PDB file of C-alpha atoms in Angstrom:
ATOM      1  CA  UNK D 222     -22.743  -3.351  10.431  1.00 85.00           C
ATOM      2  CA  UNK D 223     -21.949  -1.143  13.227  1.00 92.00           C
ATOM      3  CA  UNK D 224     -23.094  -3.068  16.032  1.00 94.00           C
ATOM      4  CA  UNK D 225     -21.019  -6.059  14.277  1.00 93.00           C
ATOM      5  CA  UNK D 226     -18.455  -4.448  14.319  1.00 92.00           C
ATOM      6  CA  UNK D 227     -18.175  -2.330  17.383  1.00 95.00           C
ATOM      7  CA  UNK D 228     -19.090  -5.824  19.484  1.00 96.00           C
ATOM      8  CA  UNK D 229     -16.336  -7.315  17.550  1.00 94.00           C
ATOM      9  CA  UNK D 230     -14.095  -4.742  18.614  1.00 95.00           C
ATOM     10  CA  UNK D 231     -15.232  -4.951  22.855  1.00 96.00           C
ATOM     11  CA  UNK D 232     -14.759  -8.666  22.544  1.00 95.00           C
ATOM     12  CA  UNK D 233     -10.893  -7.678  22.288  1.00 94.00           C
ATOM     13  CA  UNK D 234     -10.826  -4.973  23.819  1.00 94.00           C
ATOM     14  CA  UNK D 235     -13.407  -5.095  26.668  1.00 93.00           C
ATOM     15  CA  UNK D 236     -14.521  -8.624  27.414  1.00 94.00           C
ATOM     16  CA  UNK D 237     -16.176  -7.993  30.608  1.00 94.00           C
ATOM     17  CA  UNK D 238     -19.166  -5.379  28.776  1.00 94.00           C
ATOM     18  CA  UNK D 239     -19.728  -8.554  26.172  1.00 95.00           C
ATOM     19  CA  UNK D 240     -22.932  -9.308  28.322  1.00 95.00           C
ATOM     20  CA  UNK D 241     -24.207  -5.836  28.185  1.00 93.00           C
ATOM     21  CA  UNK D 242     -23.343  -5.264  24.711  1.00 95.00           C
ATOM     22  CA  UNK D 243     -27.123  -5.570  23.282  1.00 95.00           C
ATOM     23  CA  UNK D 244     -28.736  -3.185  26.042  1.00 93.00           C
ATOM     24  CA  UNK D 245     -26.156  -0.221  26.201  1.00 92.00           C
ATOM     25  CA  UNK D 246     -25.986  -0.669  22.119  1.00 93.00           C
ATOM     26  CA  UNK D 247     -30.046  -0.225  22.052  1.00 93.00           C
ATOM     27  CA  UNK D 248     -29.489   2.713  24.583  1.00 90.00           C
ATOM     28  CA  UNK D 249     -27.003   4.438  22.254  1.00 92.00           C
ATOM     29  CA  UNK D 250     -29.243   4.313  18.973  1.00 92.00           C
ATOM     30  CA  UNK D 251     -32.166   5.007  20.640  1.00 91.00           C
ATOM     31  CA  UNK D 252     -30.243   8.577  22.024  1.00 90.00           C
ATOM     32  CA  UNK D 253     -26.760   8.634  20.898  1.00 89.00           C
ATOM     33  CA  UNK D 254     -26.256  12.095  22.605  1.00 87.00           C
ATOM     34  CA  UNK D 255     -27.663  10.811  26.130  1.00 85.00           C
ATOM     35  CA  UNK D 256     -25.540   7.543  25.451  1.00 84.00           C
ATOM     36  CA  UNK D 257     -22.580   9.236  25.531  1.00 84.00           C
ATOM     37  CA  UNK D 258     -23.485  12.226  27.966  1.00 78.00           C
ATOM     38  CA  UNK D 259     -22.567  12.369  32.023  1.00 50.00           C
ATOM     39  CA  UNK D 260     -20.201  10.314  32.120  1.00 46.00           C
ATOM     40  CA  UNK D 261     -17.140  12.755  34.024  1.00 38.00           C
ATOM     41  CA  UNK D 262     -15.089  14.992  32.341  1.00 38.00           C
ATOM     42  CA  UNK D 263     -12.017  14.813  29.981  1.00 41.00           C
ATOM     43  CA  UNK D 264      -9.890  14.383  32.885  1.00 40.00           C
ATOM     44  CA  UNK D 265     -12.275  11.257  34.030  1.00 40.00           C
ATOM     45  CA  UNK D 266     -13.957  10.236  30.755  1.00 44.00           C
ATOM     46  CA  UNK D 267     -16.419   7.204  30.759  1.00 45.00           C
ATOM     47  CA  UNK D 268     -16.261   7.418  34.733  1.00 45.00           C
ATOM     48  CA  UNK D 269     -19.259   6.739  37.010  1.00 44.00           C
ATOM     49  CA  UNK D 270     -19.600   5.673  40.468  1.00 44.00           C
ATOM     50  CA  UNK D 271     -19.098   6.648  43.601  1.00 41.00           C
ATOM     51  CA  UNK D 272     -15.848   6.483  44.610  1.00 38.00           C
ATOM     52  CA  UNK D 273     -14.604   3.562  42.368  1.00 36.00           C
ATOM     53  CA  UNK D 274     -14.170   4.767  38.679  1.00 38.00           C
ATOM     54  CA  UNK D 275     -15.305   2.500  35.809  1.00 50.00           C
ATOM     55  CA  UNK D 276     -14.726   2.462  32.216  1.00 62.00           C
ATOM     56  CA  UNK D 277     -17.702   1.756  29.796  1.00 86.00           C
ATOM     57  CA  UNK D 278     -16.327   1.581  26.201  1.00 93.00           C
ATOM     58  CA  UNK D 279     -19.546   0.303  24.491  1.00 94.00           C
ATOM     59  CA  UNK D 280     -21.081   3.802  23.512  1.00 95.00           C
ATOM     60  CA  UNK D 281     -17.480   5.399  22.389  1.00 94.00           C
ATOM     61  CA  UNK D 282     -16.526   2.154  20.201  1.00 96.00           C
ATOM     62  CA  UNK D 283     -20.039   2.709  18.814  1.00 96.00           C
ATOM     63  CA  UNK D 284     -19.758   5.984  18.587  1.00 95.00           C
ATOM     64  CA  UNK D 285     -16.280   5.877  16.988  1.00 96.00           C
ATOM     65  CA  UNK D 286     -17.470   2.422  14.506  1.00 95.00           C
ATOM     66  CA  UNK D 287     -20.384   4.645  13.353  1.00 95.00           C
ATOM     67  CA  UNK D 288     -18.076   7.390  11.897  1.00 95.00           C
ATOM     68  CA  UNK D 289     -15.534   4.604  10.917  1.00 94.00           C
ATOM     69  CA  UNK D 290     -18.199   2.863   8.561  1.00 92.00           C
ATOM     70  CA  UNK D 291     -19.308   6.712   7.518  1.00 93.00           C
ATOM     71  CA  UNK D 292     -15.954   7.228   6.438  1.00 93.00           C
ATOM     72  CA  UNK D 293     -15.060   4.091   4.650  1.00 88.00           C
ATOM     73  CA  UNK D 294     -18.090   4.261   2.552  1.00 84.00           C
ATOM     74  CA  UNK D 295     -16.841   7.658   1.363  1.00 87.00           C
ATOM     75  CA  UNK D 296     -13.707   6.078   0.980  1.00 85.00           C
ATOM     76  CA  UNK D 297     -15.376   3.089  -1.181  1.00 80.00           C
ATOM     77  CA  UNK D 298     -17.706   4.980  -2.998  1.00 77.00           C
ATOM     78  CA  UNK D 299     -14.628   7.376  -3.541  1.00 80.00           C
ATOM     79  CA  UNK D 300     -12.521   4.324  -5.274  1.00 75.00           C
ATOM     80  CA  UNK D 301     -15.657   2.804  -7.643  1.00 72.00           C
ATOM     81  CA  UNK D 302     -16.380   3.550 -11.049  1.00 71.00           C
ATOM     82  CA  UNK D 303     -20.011   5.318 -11.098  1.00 63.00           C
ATOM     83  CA  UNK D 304     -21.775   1.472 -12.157  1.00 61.00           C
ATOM     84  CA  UNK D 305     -20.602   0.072  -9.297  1.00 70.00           C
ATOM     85  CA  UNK D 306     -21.958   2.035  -6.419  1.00 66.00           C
ATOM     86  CA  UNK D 307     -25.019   1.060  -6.244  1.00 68.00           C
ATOM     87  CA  UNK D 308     -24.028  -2.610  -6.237  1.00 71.00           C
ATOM     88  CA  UNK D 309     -21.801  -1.972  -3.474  1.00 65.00           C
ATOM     89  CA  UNK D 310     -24.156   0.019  -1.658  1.00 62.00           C
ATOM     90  CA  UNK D 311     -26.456  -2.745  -1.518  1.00 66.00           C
ATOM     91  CA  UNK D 312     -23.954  -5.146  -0.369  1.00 65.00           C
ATOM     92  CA  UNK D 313     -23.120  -2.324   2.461  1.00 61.00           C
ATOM     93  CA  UNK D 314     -25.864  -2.026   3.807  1.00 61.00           C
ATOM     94  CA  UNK D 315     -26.828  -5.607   3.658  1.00 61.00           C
ATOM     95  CA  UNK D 316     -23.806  -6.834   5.580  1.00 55.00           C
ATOM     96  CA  UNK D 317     -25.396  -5.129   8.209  1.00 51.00           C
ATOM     97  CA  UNK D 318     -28.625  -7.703   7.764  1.00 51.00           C
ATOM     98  CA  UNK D 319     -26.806 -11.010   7.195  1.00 48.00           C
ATOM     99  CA  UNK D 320     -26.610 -13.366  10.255  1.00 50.00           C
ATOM    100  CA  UNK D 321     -23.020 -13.812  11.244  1.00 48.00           C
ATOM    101  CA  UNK D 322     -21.433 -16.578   9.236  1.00 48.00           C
ATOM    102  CA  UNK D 323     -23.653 -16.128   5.912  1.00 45.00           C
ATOM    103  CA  UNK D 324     -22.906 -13.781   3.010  1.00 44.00           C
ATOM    104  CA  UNK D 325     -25.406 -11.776   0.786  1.00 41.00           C
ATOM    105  CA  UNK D 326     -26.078 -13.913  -2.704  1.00 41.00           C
ATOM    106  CA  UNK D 327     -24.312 -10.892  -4.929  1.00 43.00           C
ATOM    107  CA  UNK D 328     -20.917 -11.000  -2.591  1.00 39.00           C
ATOM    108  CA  UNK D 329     -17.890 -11.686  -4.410  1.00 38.00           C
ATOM    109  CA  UNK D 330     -14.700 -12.257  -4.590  1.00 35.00           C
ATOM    110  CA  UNK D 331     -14.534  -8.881  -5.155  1.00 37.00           C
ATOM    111  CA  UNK D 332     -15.024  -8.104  -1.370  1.00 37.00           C
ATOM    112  CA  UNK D 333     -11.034  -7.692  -0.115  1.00 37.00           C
ATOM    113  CA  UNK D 334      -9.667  -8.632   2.947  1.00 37.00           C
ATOM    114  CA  UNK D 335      -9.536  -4.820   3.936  1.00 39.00           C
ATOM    115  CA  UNK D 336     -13.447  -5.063   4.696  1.00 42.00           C
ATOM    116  CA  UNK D 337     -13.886  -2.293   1.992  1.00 37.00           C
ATOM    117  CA  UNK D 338     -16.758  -3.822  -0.377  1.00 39.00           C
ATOM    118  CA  UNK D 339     -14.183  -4.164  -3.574  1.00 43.00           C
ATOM    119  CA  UNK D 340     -11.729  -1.863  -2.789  1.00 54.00           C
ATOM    120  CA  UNK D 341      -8.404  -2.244  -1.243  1.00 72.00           C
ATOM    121  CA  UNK D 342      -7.927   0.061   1.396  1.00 79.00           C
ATOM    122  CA  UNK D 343      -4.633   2.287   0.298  1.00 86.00           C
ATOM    123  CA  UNK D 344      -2.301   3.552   3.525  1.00 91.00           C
ATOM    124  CA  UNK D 345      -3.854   6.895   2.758  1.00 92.00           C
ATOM    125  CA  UNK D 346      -7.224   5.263   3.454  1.00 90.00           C
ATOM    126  CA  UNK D 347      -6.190   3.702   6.749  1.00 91.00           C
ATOM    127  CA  UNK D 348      -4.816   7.736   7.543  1.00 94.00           C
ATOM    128  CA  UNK D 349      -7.886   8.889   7.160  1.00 94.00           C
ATOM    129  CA  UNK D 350     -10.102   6.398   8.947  1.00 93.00           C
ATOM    130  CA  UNK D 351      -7.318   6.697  11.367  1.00 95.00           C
ATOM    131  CA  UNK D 352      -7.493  10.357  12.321  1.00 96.00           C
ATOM    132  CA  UNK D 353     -11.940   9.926  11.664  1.00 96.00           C
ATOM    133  CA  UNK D 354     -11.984   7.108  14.645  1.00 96.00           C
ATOM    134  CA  UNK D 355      -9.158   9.626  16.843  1.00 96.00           C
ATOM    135  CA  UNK D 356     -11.157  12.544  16.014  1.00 96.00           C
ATOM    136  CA  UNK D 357     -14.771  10.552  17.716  1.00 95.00           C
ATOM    137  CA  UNK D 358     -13.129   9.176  19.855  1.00 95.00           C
ATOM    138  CA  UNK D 359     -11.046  12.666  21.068  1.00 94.00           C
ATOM    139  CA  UNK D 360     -15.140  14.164  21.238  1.00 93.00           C
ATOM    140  CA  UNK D 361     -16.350  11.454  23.487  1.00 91.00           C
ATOM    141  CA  UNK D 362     -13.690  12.445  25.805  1.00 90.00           C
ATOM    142  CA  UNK D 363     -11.777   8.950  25.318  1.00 91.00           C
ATOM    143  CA  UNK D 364      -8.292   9.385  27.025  1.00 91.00           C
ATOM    144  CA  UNK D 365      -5.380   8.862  24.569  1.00 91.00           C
ATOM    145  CA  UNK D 366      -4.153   5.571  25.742  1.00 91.00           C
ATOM    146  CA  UNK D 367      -7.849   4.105  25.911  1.00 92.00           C
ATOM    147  CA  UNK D 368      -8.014   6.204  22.289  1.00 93.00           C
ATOM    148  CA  UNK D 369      -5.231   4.568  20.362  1.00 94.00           C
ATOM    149  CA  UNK D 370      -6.231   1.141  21.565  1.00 95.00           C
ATOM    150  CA  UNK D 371      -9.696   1.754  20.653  1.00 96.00           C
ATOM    151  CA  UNK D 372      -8.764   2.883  17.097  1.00 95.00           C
ATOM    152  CA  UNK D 373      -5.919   0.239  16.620  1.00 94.00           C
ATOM    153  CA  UNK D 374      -9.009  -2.775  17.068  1.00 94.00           C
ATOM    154  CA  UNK D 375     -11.354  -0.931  14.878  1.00 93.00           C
ATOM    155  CA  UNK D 376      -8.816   0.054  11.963  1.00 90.00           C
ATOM    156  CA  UNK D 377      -7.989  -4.136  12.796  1.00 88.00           C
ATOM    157  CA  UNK D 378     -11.218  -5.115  12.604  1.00 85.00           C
ATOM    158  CA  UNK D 379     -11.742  -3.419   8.803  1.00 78.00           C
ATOM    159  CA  UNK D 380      -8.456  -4.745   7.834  1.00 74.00           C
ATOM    160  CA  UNK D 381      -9.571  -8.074   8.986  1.00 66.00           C
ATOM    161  CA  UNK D 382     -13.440  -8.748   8.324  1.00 58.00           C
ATOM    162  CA  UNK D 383     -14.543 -11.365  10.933  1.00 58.00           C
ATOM    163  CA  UNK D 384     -14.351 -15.158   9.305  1.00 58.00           C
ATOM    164  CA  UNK D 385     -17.758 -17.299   8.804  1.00 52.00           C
ATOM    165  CA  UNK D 386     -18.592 -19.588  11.440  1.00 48.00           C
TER     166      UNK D 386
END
């Protein structure tokens, strides 16, 4: 689900680190910490290079879609009456399993267009996965511009799941 969405979100964002998605996505599960280490300082984050600076988004949008997801499952599980969590639990964590265009054989129309597994995400919701995705993205060193854009595609991208097909 992460990956899913965090590619989602570099297709609008970041077009040109589409074909490098699936390596430097590997590299940041396999070490999250090494992922997102050496890359300048907070007055050059994401830099590298000699000379030439250039931005690699992939392991802060992961980075930042990772705590996202972590905090709209809290957020879900938050809004469900006890029998239900475990239902959407599965369906959570399946999403994540499901090839792109398919849907898991106990999704329902229950799922909203928020993204949230059966609940609809309340502005107070989108606050707080707001200031979770600023707060990530504020530790990876993401400069405010690059921060609010960031956090604008993947509050979007919940708000919007991606369509079959």
């Amino acid at each position: 689900m992460i990956t899913e969405i965090a590619r989602d979100v570099i297709e609008e964002i970041a077009r040109e680190e589409v074909p490098a998605f699936s390596a430097v996505s590997q590299a940041y599960f396999a070490d999250p910490q090494r992922a997102l280490s050496g890359r300048g300082s907070r007055k050059a984050p994401l830099g590298f290079g000699s000379g030439v600076v250039e931005l690699i988004l992939t392991p802060i949008v992961l980075a930042a879609t990772a705590k996202a997801v972590e905090c709209l499952a809290e957020i879900t599980l938050k809004h469900l009456p006890e029998d239900g969590v475990r239902a959407a639990l599965r369906r959570i964590f399946r999403a994540g399993q499901r090839s792109p265009g398919t849907s898991a054989p106990d999704d329902s129309a229950e799922s909203t267009s928020s993204g949230s597994v059966g609940v609809e995400l309340r502005q107070e919701d989108i606050e707080r996965l707001r200031h979770v995705v600023e707060a990530a993205l504020h530790d990876c060193g993401a400069a405010p511009e690059i921060s609010r854009l960031i956090a604008d595609a993947i509050i979007g991208r919940f708000r919007t799941p991606r369509s079959a097909g």
